[in-house]
């Protein structure tokens, strides 16, 4: 039996069940906990535990989980060697940070003793290893790009730092302020999970063939890279830089937007397949990012003011709201994070959601294999 699906991009199609996350216009819920509640009251480590292990951790479980992450932060030598060689390819533009983190996850799979095992225990171990190592990959990669010695290659950072703070430390060599640590931590919470988004669905399709976790995560990273998905946080900031330059040259935000509308240009960081009336993650991150901008100074506030004008015009003239990637772009920029690392940082968070979904798929699997509606040539003869 087959049921025709006519919705382009599978809009509105319910493609399976999950107990991990519920995405509605009015709410975003991770395993029963609402996102604003988690952003205000939880840490990323707690949320990652919730997603991966399936329940809210008690103090002992959280301490054990943190220790496991810290113990798994360091990268094996072949991954460090790969990162050291990739610098010139980044400078020449042939290698992008998202491709590099994808390749690192593939190499990690080749080295992982559990790589060919899909049992719940093996999957749980692999989830923690990949999650723990993602910030180290980003940090070491940024050190190579900046031409500085790799920070903490033996340990993958400072054992006393949280996942969020350690990520910033590894990228720069400087321990972040409590404010920047908090902003990063909340952004990781907001990015951690989002039901059957494109990258998570990709990971479930791969896992559904009974392929392995590293492969499923590598595929998910490839899906997240695109500017219609995770790549939008970088694209949003690039667009804001363009608007800033045009304002600095005597133009106005309104004139930029009128031109963009006339050209039917997609404004990055706006719109969403599900949240047609606004993305609640965006408001949470915007508020934190704006506070960070106010502490930083007038240039940072000016950037937010431009962003806010862009938002007003989009909403008034098109009825389209910002998604989480729009405030993320401005916020990470104010924090001094290099733009090409915005989507890899999204990876460092979303790994928790991907791994939860891969484990859920493996635990109750059926091959994901839809049909296509054929619209090609009628039957014809080859005539050799
Ligand atoms: N700029 C300008 N017009 C837009 C935008 C936008 N960002 N988003 C939607 N529209 C228009 C779209 O052109 C269409 O107009 P019309 O009906 O006249 O053709 C209408 O709004 C409906 O949009 P859609 O293309 O049917 O929406 P979709 O559900 O297929 O796509 C989307 C959702 C997120 C891909 C799209 O809004 C988009 O391309 N946004 C920009 C990229 C972006 O910010 N992506 C991040 C998504 S959220 C978080 C994440 O995954 O990282």
mmCIF file of N, CA, C and O and ligand atoms in Angstrom, residues 8-9 11 191 194 197-199 224 226-233 235-236 261 264-276 279 281 314 318 320-326 346 350, ligand 1:
data_model
loop_
_atom_site.group_PDB
_atom_site.id
_atom_site.type_symbol
_atom_site.label_atom_id
_atom_site.label_comp_id
_atom_site.label_asym_id
_atom_site.label_seq_id
_atom_site.Cartn_x
_atom_site.Cartn_y
_atom_site.Cartn_z
ATOM 1 N N UNK A 8 5.491 19.547 -0.818
ATOM 2 C CA UNK A 8 6.900 19.723 -1.160
ATOM 3 C C UNK A 8 7.707 19.919 0.120
ATOM 4 O O UNK A 8 7.283 20.649 1.025
ATOM 5 N N UNK A 9 8.863 19.281 0.186
ATOM 6 C CA UNK A 9 9.684 19.375 1.393
ATOM 7 C C UNK A 9 9.049 18.657 2.579
ATOM 8 O O UNK A 9 9.439 18.889 3.718
ATOM 9 N N UNK A 11 6.362 19.130 4.008
ATOM 10 C CA UNK A 11 5.773 20.061 4.981
ATOM 11 C C UNK A 11 4.548 19.438 5.648
ATOM 12 O O UNK A 11 3.656 18.914 4.970
ATOM 13 N N UNK A 191 20.041 25.121 21.177
ATOM 14 C CA UNK A 191 20.343 24.422 19.921
ATOM 15 C C UNK A 191 20.295 22.894 20.058
ATOM 16 O O UNK A 191 20.430 22.182 19.059
ATOM 17 N N UNK A 194 15.530 19.405 18.331
ATOM 18 C CA UNK A 194 14.410 20.019 17.602
ATOM 19 C C UNK A 194 13.656 18.998 16.763
ATOM 20 O O UNK A 194 13.407 19.223 15.577
ATOM 21 N N UNK A 197 14.007 17.807 12.500
ATOM 22 C CA UNK A 197 14.631 18.787 11.605
ATOM 23 C C UNK A 197 15.504 18.022 10.599
ATOM 24 O O UNK A 197 15.752 16.819 10.758
ATOM 25 N N UNK A 198 15.994 18.739 9.591
ATOM 26 C CA UNK A 198 16.667 18.054 8.471
ATOM 27 C C UNK A 198 17.862 17.210 8.919
ATOM 28 O O UNK A 198 18.033 16.069 8.472
ATOM 29 N N UNK A 199 18.697 17.745 9.800
ATOM 30 C CA UNK A 199 19.901 16.984 10.178
ATOM 31 C C UNK A 199 19.543 15.786 11.057
ATOM 32 O O UNK A 199 20.108 14.691 10.893
ATOM 33 N N UNK A 224 23.385 19.718 8.415
ATOM 34 C CA UNK A 224 23.299 20.957 9.203
ATOM 35 C C UNK A 224 24.045 22.114 8.540
ATOM 36 O O UNK A 224 23.740 23.281 8.751
ATOM 37 N N UNK A 226 24.109 23.327 5.603
ATOM 38 C CA UNK A 226 23.440 24.171 4.606
ATOM 39 C C UNK A 226 22.831 25.430 5.204
ATOM 40 O O UNK A 226 22.347 25.425 6.335
ATOM 41 N N UNK A 227 22.834 26.533 4.438
ATOM 42 C CA UNK A 227 22.319 27.810 4.967
ATOM 43 C C UNK A 227 20.813 27.828 5.222
ATOM 44 O O UNK A 227 20.331 28.721 5.919
ATOM 45 N N UNK A 228 20.069 26.850 4.681
ATOM 46 C CA UNK A 228 18.644 26.809 5.039
ATOM 47 C C UNK A 228 18.444 26.176 6.407
ATOM 48 O O UNK A 228 17.353 26.230 6.979
ATOM 49 N N UNK A 229 19.501 25.545 6.926
ATOM 50 C CA UNK A 229 19.418 24.888 8.250
ATOM 51 C C UNK A 229 20.443 25.581 9.155
ATOM 52 O O UNK A 229 20.416 26.795 9.302
ATOM 53 N N UNK A 230 21.385 24.839 9.726
ATOM 54 C CA UNK A 230 22.292 25.428 10.716
ATOM 55 C C UNK A 230 23.199 26.504 10.156
ATOM 56 O O UNK A 230 23.590 27.434 10.879
ATOM 57 N N UNK A 231 23.541 26.385 8.879
ATOM 58 C CA UNK A 231 24.430 27.385 8.266
ATOM 59 C C UNK A 231 23.846 28.780 8.293
ATOM 60 O O UNK A 231 24.548 29.763 8.011
ATOM 61 N N UNK A 232 22.559 28.886 8.663
ATOM 62 C CA UNK A 232 21.917 30.211 8.687
ATOM 63 C C UNK A 232 22.513 31.129 9.741
ATOM 64 O O UNK A 232 22.458 32.352 9.585
ATOM 65 N N UNK A 233 23.088 30.591 10.829
ATOM 66 C CA UNK A 233 23.631 31.529 11.837
ATOM 67 C C UNK A 233 24.837 32.288 11.281
ATOM 68 O O UNK A 233 25.017 33.471 11.541
ATOM 69 N N UNK A 235 25.303 32.739 7.923
ATOM 70 C CA UNK A 235 24.774 33.546 6.819
ATOM 71 C C UNK A 235 24.079 34.797 7.339
ATOM 72 O O UNK A 235 24.158 35.868 6.722
ATOM 73 N N UNK A 236 23.418 34.675 8.501
ATOM 74 C CA UNK A 236 22.727 35.830 9.084
ATOM 75 C C UNK A 236 23.735 36.910 9.459
ATOM 76 O O UNK A 236 23.530 38.103 9.221
ATOM 77 N N UNK A 261 13.902 42.901 -0.799
ATOM 78 C CA UNK A 261 12.543 42.444 -1.145
ATOM 79 C C UNK A 261 12.345 42.484 -2.662
ATOM 80 O O UNK A 261 11.766 41.560 -3.247
ATOM 81 N N UNK A 264 13.719 39.639 -4.282
ATOM 82 C CA UNK A 264 13.187 38.382 -3.716
ATOM 83 C C UNK A 264 14.284 37.582 -3.007
ATOM 84 O O UNK A 264 14.370 36.367 -3.106
ATOM 85 N N UNK A 265 15.144 38.332 -2.316
ATOM 86 C CA UNK A 265 16.265 37.704 -1.615
ATOM 87 C C UNK A 265 15.778 37.057 -0.316
ATOM 88 O O UNK A 265 14.923 37.620 0.375
ATOM 89 N N UNK A 266 16.341 35.916 -0.006
ATOM 90 C CA UNK A 266 16.038 35.274 1.285
ATOM 91 C C UNK A 266 16.844 35.955 2.369
ATOM 92 O O UNK A 266 18.069 36.076 2.250
ATOM 93 N N UNK A 267 16.194 36.407 3.413
ATOM 94 C CA UNK A 267 16.890 37.035 4.530
ATOM 95 C C UNK A 267 17.246 35.943 5.528
ATOM 96 O O UNK A 267 16.360 35.283 6.083
ATOM 97 N N UNK A 268 18.540 35.760 5.740
ATOM 98 C CA UNK A 268 18.998 34.632 6.545
ATOM 99 C C UNK A 268 18.723 34.853 8.034
ATOM 100 O O UNK A 268 18.883 35.962 8.546
ATOM 101 N N UNK A 269 18.296 33.775 8.692
ATOM 102 C CA UNK A 269 17.933 33.882 10.102
ATOM 103 C C UNK A 269 16.470 34.250 10.285
ATOM 104 O O UNK A 269 16.046 34.551 11.406
ATOM 105 N N UNK A 270 15.711 34.220 9.194
ATOM 106 C CA UNK A 270 14.269 34.513 9.281
ATOM 107 C C UNK A 270 13.463 33.363 8.701
ATOM 108 O O UNK A 270 13.893 32.696 7.766
ATOM 109 N N UNK A 271 12.281 33.184 9.264
ATOM 110 C CA UNK A 271 11.373 32.152 8.766
ATOM 111 C C UNK A 271 11.637 30.809 9.420
ATOM 112 O O UNK A 271 12.715 30.571 9.984
ATOM 113 N N UNK A 272 10.640 29.965 9.362
ATOM 114 C CA UNK A 272 10.793 28.618 9.930
ATOM 115 C C UNK A 272 9.670 27.737 9.403
ATOM 116 O O UNK A 272 8.550 28.211 9.208
ATOM 117 N N UNK A 273 9.973 26.471 9.181
ATOM 118 C CA UNK A 273 8.952 25.552 8.673
ATOM 119 C C UNK A 273 7.800 25.370 9.662
ATOM 120 O O UNK A 273 6.642 25.284 9.263
ATOM 121 N N UNK A 274 8.099 25.343 10.945
ATOM 122 C CA UNK A 274 7.042 25.116 11.941
ATOM 123 C C UNK A 274 6.610 26.422 12.606
ATOM 124 O O UNK A 274 5.418 26.702 12.733
ATOM 125 N N UNK A 275 7.585 27.230 13.042
ATOM 126 C CA UNK A 275 7.244 28.439 13.804
ATOM 127 C C UNK A 275 6.888 29.589 12.870
ATOM 128 O O UNK A 275 7.723 30.466 12.619
ATOM 129 N N UNK A 276 5.665 29.615 12.372
ATOM 130 C CA UNK A 276 5.294 30.702 11.455
ATOM 131 C C UNK A 276 5.005 31.999 12.217
ATOM 132 O O UNK A 276 5.000 33.078 11.633
ATOM 133 N N UNK A 279 9.846 32.142 16.709
ATOM 134 C CA UNK A 279 10.621 31.039 17.288
ATOM 135 C C UNK A 279 10.958 31.450 18.721
ATOM 136 O O UNK A 279 11.679 32.422 18.936
ATOM 137 N N UNK A 281 12.900 30.352 20.865
ATOM 138 C CA UNK A 281 14.325 30.334 21.185
ATOM 139 C C UNK A 281 14.964 31.683 20.860
ATOM 140 O O UNK A 281 15.916 32.123 21.506
ATOM 141 N N UNK A 314 11.079 43.209 8.666
ATOM 142 C CA UNK A 314 10.638 41.875 8.208
ATOM 143 C C UNK A 314 9.245 41.560 8.743
ATOM 144 O O UNK A 314 8.391 41.049 8.029
ATOM 145 N N UNK A 318 6.628 41.789 5.874
ATOM 146 C CA UNK A 318 6.489 40.419 5.358
ATOM 147 C C UNK A 318 5.800 39.468 6.338
ATOM 148 O O UNK A 318 5.475 38.341 5.964
ATOM 149 N N UNK A 320 7.240 37.948 8.673
ATOM 150 C CA UNK A 320 8.160 36.825 8.919
ATOM 151 C C UNK A 320 9.033 37.163 10.130
ATOM 152 O O UNK A 320 9.578 38.264 10.232
ATOM 153 N N UNK A 321 9.167 36.185 11.010
ATOM 154 C CA UNK A 321 9.852 36.402 12.296
ATOM 155 C C UNK A 321 11.274 35.816 12.267
ATOM 156 O O UNK A 321 11.546 34.884 11.514
ATOM 157 N N UNK A 322 12.159 36.335 13.154
ATOM 158 C CA UNK A 322 13.504 35.737 13.222
ATOM 159 C C UNK A 322 13.453 34.344 13.836
ATOM 160 O O UNK A 322 12.618 34.085 14.708
ATOM 161 N N UNK A 323 14.314 33.470 13.358
ATOM 162 C CA UNK A 323 14.504 32.184 14.043
ATOM 163 C C UNK A 323 15.744 32.301 14.931
ATOM 164 O O UNK A 323 16.410 33.348 14.948
ATOM 165 N N UNK A 324 16.082 31.259 15.642
ATOM 166 C CA UNK A 324 17.166 31.331 16.631
ATOM 167 C C UNK A 324 18.501 31.724 16.002
ATOM 168 O O UNK A 324 19.369 32.303 16.668
ATOM 169 N N UNK A 325 18.669 31.451 14.701
ATOM 170 C CA UNK A 325 19.963 31.733 14.076
ATOM 171 C C UNK A 325 20.238 33.232 13.925
ATOM 172 O O UNK A 325 21.393 33.635 13.811
ATOM 173 N N UNK A 326 19.179 34.047 13.902
ATOM 174 C CA UNK A 326 19.406 35.485 13.735
ATOM 175 C C UNK A 326 20.065 36.094 14.983
ATOM 176 O O UNK A 326 21.163 36.656 14.889
ATOM 177 N N UNK A 346 27.032 25.005 16.756
ATOM 178 C CA UNK A 346 25.693 24.391 16.687
ATOM 179 C C UNK A 346 25.859 22.859 16.731
ATOM 180 O O UNK A 346 25.148 22.157 17.466
ATOM 181 N N UNK A 350 24.019 20.195 19.090
ATOM 182 C CA UNK A 350 22.999 19.312 18.494
ATOM 183 C C UNK A 350 23.404 17.839 18.518
ATOM 184 O O UNK A 350 22.549 16.957 18.409
HETATM 185 N N1 LIG B 1 13.421 35.648 3.685
HETATM 186 C C1 LIG B 1 12.525 36.053 2.769
HETATM 187 N N2 LIG B 1 11.382 35.406 2.510
HETATM 188 C C2 LIG B 1 11.152 34.290 3.235
HETATM 189 C C3 LIG B 1 12.036 33.810 4.195
HETATM 190 C C4 LIG B 1 13.216 34.537 4.407
HETATM 191 N N3 LIG B 1 14.098 34.136 5.317
HETATM 192 N N4 LIG B 1 11.552 32.700 4.745
HETATM 193 C C5 LIG B 1 10.395 32.468 4.146
HETATM 194 N N5 LIG B 1 10.155 33.423 3.224
HETATM 195 C C6 LIG B 1 8.989 33.523 2.366
HETATM 196 C C7 LIG B 1 9.128 32.541 1.216
HETATM 197 O O1 LIG B 1 9.805 33.109 0.123
HETATM 198 C C8 LIG B 1 7.704 32.218 0.908
HETATM 199 O O2 LIG B 1 7.149 33.283 0.143
HETATM 200 P P1 LIG B 1 6.179 32.989 -1.102
HETATM 201 O O3 LIG B 1 5.003 32.286 -0.489
HETATM 202 O O4 LIG B 1 5.892 34.340 -1.622
HETATM 203 O O5 LIG B 1 6.939 32.116 -2.011
HETATM 204 C C9 LIG B 1 7.032 32.258 2.274
HETATM 205 O O6 LIG B 1 7.834 33.087 3.088
HETATM 206 C C10 LIG B 1 6.917 30.895 2.923
HETATM 207 O O7 LIG B 1 8.212 30.347 3.066
HETATM 208 P P2 LIG B 1 8.663 28.905 2.638
HETATM 209 O O8 LIG B 1 9.824 29.018 1.723
HETATM 210 O O9 LIG B 1 7.476 28.113 2.167
HETATM 211 O O10 LIG B 1 9.144 28.307 3.997
HETATM 212 P P3 LIG B 1 9.778 26.891 4.203
HETATM 213 O O11 LIG B 1 9.040 26.294 5.335
HETATM 214 O O12 LIG B 1 9.874 26.089 2.962
HETATM 215 O O13 LIG B 1 11.269 27.266 4.589
HETATM 216 C C11 LIG B 1 13.067 28.095 5.786
HETATM 217 C C12 LIG B 1 11.675 27.496 5.883
HETATM 218 C C13 LIG B 1 13.621 28.197 7.204
HETATM 219 C C14 LIG B 1 13.969 27.188 4.967
HETATM 220 C C15 LIG B 1 12.984 29.483 5.155
HETATM 221 O O14 LIG B 1 12.201 30.318 5.969
HETATM 222 C C16 LIG B 1 14.349 30.083 4.902
HETATM 223 O O15 LIG B 1 14.955 29.809 3.872
HETATM 224 N N6 LIG B 1 14.870 30.926 5.862
HETATM 225 C C17 LIG B 1 16.208 31.440 5.730
HETATM 226 C C18 LIG B 1 17.236 30.411 6.212
HETATM 227 C C19 LIG B 1 17.190 30.211 7.699
HETATM 228 O O16 LIG B 1 17.146 31.149 8.468
HETATM 229 N N7 LIG B 1 17.239 28.946 8.120
HETATM 230 C C20 LIG B 1 17.259 28.553 9.547
HETATM 231 C C21 LIG B 1 16.066 27.758 9.908
HETATM 232 S S1 LIG B 1 15.723 27.622 11.637
HETATM 233 C C22 LIG B 1 16.977 26.984 12.540
HETATM 234 C C23 LIG B 1 17.885 26.020 11.915
HETATM 235 O O17 LIG B 1 17.508 24.982 11.398
HETATM 236 O O18 LIG B 1 19.055 26.338 11.962
#
